[in-house]
Short mmCIF file of C-alpha atoms (C1' of nucleotides) in Angstrom, two decimals:
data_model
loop_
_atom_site.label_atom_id
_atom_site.label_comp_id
_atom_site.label_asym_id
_atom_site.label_seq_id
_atom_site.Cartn_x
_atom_site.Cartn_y
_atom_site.Cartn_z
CA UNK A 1 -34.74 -3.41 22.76
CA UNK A 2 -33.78 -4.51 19.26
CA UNK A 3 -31.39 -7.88 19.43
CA UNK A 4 -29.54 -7.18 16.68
CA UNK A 5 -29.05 -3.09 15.03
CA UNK A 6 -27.54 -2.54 11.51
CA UNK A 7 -24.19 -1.79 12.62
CA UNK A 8 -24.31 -4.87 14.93
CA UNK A 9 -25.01 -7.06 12.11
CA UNK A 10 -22.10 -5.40 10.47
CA UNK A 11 -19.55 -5.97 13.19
CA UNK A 12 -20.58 -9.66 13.29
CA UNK A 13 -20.32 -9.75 9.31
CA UNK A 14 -16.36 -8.16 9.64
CA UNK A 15 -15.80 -10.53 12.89
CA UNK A 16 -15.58 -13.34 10.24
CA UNK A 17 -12.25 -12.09 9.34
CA UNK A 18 -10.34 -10.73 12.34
CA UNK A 19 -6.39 -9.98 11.51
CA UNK A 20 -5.96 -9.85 15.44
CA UNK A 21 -5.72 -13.70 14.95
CA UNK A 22 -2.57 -15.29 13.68
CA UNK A 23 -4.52 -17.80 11.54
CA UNK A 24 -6.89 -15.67 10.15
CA UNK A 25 -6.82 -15.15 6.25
CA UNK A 26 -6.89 -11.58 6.90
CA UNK A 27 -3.85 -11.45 8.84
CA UNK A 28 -1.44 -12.43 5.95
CA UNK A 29 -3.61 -9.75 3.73
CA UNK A 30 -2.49 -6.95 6.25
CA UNK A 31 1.13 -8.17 5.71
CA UNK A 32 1.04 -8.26 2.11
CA UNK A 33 -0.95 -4.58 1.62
CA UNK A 34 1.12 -2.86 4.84
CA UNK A 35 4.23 -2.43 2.18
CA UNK A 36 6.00 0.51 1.06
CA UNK A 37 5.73 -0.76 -1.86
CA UNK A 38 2.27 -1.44 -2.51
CA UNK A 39 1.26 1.91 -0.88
CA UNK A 40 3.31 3.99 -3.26
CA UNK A 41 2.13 1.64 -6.19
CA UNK A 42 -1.21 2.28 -5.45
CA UNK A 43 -0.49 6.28 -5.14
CA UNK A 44 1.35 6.49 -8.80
CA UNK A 45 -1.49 4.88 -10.27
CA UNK A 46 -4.24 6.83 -8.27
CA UNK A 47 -3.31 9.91 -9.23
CA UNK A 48 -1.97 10.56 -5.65
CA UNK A 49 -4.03 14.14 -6.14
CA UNK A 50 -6.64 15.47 -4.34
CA UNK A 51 -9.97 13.63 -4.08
CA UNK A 52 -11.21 12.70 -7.42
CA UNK A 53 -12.88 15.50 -9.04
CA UNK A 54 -9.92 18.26 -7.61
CA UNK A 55 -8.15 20.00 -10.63
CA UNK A 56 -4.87 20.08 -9.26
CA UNK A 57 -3.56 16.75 -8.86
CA UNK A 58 -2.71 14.24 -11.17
CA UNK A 59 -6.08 11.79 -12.22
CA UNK A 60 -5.76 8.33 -11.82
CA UNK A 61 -4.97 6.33 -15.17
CA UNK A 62 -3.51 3.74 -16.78
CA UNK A 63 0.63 3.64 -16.65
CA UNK A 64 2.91 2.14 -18.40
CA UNK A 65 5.96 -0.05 -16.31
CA UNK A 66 8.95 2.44 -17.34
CA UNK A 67 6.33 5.42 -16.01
CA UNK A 68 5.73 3.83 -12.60
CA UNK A 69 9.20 2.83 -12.55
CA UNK A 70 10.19 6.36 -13.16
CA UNK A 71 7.40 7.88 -10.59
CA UNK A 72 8.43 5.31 -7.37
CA UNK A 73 12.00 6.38 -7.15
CA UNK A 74 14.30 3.68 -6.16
CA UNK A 75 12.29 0.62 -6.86
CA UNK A 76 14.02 -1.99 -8.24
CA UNK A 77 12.61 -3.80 -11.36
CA UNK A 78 12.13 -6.34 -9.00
CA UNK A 79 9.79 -5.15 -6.95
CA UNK A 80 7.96 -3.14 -8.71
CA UNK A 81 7.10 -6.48 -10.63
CA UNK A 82 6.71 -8.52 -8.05
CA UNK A 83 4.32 -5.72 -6.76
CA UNK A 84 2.53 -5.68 -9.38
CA UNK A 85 1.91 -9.47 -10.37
CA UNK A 86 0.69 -9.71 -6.56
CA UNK A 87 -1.92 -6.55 -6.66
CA UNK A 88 -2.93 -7.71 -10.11
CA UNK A 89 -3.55 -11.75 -8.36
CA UNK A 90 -5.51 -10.09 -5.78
CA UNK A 91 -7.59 -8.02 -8.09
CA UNK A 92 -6.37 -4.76 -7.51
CA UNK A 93 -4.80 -3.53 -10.72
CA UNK A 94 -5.75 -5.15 -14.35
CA UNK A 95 -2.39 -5.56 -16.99
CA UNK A 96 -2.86 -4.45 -20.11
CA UNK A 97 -1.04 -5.80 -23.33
CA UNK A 98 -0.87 -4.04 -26.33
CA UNK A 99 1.40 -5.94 -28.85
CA UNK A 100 2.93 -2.99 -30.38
CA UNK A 101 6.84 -3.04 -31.22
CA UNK A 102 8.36 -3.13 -28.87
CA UNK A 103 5.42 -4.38 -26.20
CA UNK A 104 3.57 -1.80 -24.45
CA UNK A 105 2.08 -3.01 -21.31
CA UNK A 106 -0.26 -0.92 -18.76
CA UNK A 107 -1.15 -1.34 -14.95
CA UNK A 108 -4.55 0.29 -14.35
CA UNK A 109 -6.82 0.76 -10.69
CA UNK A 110 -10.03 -1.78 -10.71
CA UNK A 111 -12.58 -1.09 -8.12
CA UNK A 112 -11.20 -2.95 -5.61
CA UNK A 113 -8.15 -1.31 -5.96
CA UNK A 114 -9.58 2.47 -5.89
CA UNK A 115 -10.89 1.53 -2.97
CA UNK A 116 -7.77 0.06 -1.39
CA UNK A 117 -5.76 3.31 -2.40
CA UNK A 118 -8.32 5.14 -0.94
CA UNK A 119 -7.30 4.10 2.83
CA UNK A 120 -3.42 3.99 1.65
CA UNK A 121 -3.20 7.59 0.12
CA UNK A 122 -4.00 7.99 3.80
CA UNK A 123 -0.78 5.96 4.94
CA UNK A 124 1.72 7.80 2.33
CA UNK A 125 0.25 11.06 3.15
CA UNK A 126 0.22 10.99 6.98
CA UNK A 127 4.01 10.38 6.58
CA UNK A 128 4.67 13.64 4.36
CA UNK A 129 2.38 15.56 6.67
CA UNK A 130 3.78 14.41 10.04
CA UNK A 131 7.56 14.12 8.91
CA UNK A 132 8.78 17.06 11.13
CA UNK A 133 6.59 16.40 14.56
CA UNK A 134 8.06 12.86 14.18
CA UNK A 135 11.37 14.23 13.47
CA UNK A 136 10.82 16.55 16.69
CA UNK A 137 10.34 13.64 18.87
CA UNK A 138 12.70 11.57 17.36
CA UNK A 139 15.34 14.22 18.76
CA UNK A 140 13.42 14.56 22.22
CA UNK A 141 13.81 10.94 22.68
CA UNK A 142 17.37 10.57 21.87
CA UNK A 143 18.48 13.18 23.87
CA UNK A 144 16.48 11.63 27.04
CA UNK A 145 18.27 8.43 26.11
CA UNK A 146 21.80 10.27 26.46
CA UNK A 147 21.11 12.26 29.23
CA UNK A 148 19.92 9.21 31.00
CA UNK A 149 23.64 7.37 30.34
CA UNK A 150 25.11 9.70 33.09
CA UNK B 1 -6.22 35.22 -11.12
CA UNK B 2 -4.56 34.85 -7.65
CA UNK B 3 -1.03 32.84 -8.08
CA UNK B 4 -1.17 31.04 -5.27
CA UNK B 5 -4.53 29.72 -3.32
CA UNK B 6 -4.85 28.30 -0.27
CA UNK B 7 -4.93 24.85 -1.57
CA UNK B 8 -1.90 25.40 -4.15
CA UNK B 9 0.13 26.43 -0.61
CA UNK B 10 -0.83 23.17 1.51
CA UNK B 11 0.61 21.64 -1.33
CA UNK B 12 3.67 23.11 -1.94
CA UNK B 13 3.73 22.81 1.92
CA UNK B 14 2.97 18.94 1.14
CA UNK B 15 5.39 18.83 -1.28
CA UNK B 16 8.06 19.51 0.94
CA UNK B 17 8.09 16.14 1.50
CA UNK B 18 7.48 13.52 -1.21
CA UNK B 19 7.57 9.67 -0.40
CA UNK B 20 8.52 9.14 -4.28
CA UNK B 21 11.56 10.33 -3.86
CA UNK B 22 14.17 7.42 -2.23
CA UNK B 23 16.17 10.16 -0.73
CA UNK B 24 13.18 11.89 1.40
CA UNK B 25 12.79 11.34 4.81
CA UNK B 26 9.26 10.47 4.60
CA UNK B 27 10.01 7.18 2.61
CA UNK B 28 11.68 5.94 5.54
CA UNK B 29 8.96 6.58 7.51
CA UNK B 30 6.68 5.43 5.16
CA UNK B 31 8.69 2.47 5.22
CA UNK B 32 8.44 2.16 9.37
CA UNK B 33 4.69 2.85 9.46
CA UNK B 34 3.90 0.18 6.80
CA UNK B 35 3.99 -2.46 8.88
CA UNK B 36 1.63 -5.34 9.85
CA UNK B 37 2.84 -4.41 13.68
CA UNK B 38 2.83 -1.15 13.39
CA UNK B 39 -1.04 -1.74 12.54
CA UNK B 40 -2.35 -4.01 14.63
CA UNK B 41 -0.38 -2.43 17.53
CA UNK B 42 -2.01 0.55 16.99
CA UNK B 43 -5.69 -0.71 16.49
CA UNK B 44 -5.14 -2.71 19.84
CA UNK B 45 -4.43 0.79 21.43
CA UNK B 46 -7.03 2.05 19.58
CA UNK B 47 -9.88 0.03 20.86
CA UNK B 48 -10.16 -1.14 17.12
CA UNK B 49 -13.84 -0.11 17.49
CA UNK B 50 -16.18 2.30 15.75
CA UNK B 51 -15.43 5.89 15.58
CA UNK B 52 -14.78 7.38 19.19
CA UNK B 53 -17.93 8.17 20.53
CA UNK B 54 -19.66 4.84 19.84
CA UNK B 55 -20.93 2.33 22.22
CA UNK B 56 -20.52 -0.93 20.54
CA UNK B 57 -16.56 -1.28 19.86
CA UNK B 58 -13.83 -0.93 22.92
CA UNK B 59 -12.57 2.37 23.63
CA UNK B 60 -8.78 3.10 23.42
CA UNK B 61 -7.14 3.05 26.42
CA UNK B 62 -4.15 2.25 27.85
CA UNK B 63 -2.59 -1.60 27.42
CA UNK B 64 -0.31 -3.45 29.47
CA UNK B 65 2.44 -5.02 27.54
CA UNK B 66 1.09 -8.44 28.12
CA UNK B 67 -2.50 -7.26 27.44
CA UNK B 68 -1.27 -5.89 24.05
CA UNK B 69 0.84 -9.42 23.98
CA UNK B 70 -2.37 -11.42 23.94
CA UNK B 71 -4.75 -9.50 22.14
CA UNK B 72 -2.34 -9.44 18.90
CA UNK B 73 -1.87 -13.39 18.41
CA UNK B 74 1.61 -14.63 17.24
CA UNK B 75 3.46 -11.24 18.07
CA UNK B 76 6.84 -12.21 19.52
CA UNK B 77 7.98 -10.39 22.71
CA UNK B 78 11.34 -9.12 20.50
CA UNK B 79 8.32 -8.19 18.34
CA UNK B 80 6.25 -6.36 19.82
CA UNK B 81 9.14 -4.60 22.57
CA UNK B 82 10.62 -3.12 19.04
CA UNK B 83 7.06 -1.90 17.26
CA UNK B 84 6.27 -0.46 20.93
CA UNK B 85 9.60 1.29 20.86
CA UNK B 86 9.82 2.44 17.92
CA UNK B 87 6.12 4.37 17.97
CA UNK B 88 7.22 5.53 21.09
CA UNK B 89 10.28 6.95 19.90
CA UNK B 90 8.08 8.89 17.00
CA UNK B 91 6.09 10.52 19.55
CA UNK B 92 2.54 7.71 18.68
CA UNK B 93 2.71 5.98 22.29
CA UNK B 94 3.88 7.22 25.77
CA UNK B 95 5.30 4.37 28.06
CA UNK B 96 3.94 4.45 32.00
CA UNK B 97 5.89 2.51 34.29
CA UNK B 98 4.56 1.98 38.04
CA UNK B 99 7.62 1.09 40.22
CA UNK B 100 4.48 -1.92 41.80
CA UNK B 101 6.01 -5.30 42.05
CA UNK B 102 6.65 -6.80 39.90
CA UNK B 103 6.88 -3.60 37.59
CA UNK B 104 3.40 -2.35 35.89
CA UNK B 105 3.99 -0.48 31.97
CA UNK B 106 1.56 0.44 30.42
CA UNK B 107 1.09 1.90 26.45
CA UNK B 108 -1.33 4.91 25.93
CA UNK B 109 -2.22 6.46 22.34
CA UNK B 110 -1.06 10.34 21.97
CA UNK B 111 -2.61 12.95 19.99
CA UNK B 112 -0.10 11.63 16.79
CA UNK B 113 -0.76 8.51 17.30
CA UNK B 114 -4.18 8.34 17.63
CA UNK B 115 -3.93 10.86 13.96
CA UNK B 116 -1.86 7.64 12.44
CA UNK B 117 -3.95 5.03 13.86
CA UNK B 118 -7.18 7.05 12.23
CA UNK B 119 -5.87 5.80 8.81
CA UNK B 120 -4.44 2.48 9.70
CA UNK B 121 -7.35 1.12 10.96
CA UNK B 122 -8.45 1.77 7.53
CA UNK B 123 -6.20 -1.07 6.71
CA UNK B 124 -6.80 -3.29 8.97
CA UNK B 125 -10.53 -3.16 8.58
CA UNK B 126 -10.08 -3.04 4.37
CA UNK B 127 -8.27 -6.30 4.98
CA UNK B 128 -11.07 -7.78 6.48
CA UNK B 129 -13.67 -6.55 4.92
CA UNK B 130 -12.01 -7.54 1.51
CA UNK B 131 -10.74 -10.71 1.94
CA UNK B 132 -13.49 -13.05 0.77
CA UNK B 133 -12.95 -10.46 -2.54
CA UNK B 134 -9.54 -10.89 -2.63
CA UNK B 135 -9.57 -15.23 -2.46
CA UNK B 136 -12.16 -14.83 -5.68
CA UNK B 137 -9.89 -13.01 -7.30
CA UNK B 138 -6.51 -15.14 -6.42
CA UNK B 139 -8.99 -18.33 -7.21
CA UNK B 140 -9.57 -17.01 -10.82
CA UNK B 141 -5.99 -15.77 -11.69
CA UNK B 142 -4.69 -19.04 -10.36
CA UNK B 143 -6.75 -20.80 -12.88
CA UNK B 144 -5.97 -19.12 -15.79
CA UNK B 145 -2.36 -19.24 -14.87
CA UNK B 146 -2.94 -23.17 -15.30
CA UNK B 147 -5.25 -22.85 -17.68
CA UNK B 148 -2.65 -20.86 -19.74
CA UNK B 149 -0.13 -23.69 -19.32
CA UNK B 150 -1.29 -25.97 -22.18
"C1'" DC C 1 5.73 -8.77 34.51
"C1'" DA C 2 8.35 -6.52 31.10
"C1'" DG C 3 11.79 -6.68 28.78
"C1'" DG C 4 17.27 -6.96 27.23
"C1'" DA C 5 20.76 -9.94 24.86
"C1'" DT C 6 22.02 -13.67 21.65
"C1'" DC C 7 21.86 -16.83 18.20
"C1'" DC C 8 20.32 -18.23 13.96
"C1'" DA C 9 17.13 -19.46 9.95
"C1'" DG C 10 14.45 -17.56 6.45
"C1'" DT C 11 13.51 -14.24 3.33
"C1'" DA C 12 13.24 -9.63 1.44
"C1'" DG C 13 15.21 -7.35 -1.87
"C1'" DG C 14 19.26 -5.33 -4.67
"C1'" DA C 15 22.55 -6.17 -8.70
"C1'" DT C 16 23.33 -8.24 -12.81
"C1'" DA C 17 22.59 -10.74 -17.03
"C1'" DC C 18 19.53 -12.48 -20.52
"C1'" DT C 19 14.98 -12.62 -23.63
"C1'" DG C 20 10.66 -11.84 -26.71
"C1'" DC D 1 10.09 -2.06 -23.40
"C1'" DA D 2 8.87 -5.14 -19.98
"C1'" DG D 3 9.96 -8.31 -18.04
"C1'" DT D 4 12.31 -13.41 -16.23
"C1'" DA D 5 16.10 -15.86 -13.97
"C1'" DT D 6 19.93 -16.18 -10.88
"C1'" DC D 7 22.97 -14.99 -7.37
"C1'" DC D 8 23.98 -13.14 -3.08
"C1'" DT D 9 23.75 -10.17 1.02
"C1'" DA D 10 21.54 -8.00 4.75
"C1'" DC D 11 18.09 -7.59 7.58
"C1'" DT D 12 13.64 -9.44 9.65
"C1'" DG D 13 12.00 -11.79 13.00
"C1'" DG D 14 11.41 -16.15 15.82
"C1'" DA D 15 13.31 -18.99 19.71
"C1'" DT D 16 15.73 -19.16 23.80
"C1'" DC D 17 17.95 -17.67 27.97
"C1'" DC D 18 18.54 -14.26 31.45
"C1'" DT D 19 17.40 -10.07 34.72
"C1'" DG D 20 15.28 -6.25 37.82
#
DNA sequence: CAGGATCCAGTAGGATACTG
DNA sequence: CAGTATCCTACTGGATCCTG
């Protein structure tokens, strides 16, 4: 028998980085991607459509700060800055200057940040799909919290 | 040509609810489910491990509170009692008590759960397979931020 | 063991005002 | 337009103490 298989190589490889551990690097990466923020950054500027190559949806390009600003309803200037300088450190969007008049200035996907809204279109679109079953047991488990005050 | 296809329904049926929009519900739970906690919580319960059906990884199964305590480092008991709660409360986790003594809970996956924890382990494991990525990139924008300031 | 209840510091994040 | 800077509040979340 074999000592070490592909995919056991590969789970030593990803053991370097375990986010189970409070001191691991990884672990403050999983905070700072696990935001609202992020995921529905990551959305407006994928496209949020369909798998690439789908007709229907919207294809991910570059947008301007007023269009993402417009698209992620309720984000303050703020934070949709903030957001961005911090995806853009970390390699996942590229800011584009054009010195027009006024300055026009575009967020764009990299690689690295195609494949991170890969696995968070996932996030953003569990929640729209699952919004009434949650909602269902939401109710469920209030009501067994009143009934049990008697 | 047909007005409406099967994929032009799902999404209007998708549509329903849109995470852009501040005032939908699904932004709040969005908001709940993007979540270091929420994650790692969930991958514990999980097994973290390869797909289901593969030998190497741990399967999910159900987690005492203190197991679940211990395997996520630095969660705080006020912590981890709230994430547990909450998933519970959205129908992701059932809670088993056995009246032993002292008192035995345990945490189990359900069917939604184990749907949600499908894509967040998707984070989790982006996180770690991305973070020596991620420190390049932070390394170089760091250094042209300094290198900028001359 | 598995929490509930409190207290309290730190920070996330909104509102507002100003700039190239 | 695309931010930066500042102020300020509210909530997150840790530490601690207590209970069935």
């Amino acid at each position: 028998m074999p000592t070490s298989t592909a995919s056991q190589r590969r789970a030593v490889a990803k053991a370097e980085y375990d986010a189970f551990l409070v001191a691991c690097p990884s672990r403050q990466l999983l905070e700072r991607i696990s935001d609202k923020w992020v995921a529905l950054v990551l959305a407006a500027l994928g496209g949020d459509g369909p798998r690439p190559g789908a007709a229907s949806g919207d294809e991910p390009r570059p947008m301007r700060f007023s269009e993402l600003s417009r698209r992620i309803s309720g984000v303050s200037q703020k934070m949709l800055t903030q957001t961005l300088r911090s995806l853009e450190r970390d390699g996942m969007v590229t800011r584009t200057v054009t010195p027009t008049v006024p300055v026009t200035v575009t967020y764009e996907l990299t690689g690295l940040g195609r494949s991170l809204q890969g696995v968070m279109r996932g996030i953003k679109e569990w929640a729209e799909g699952h919004m009434e079953e949650v909602l269902t047991h939401r109710d469920d488990y209030d009501h067994r919290q009143s009934d049990a005050a008697d």
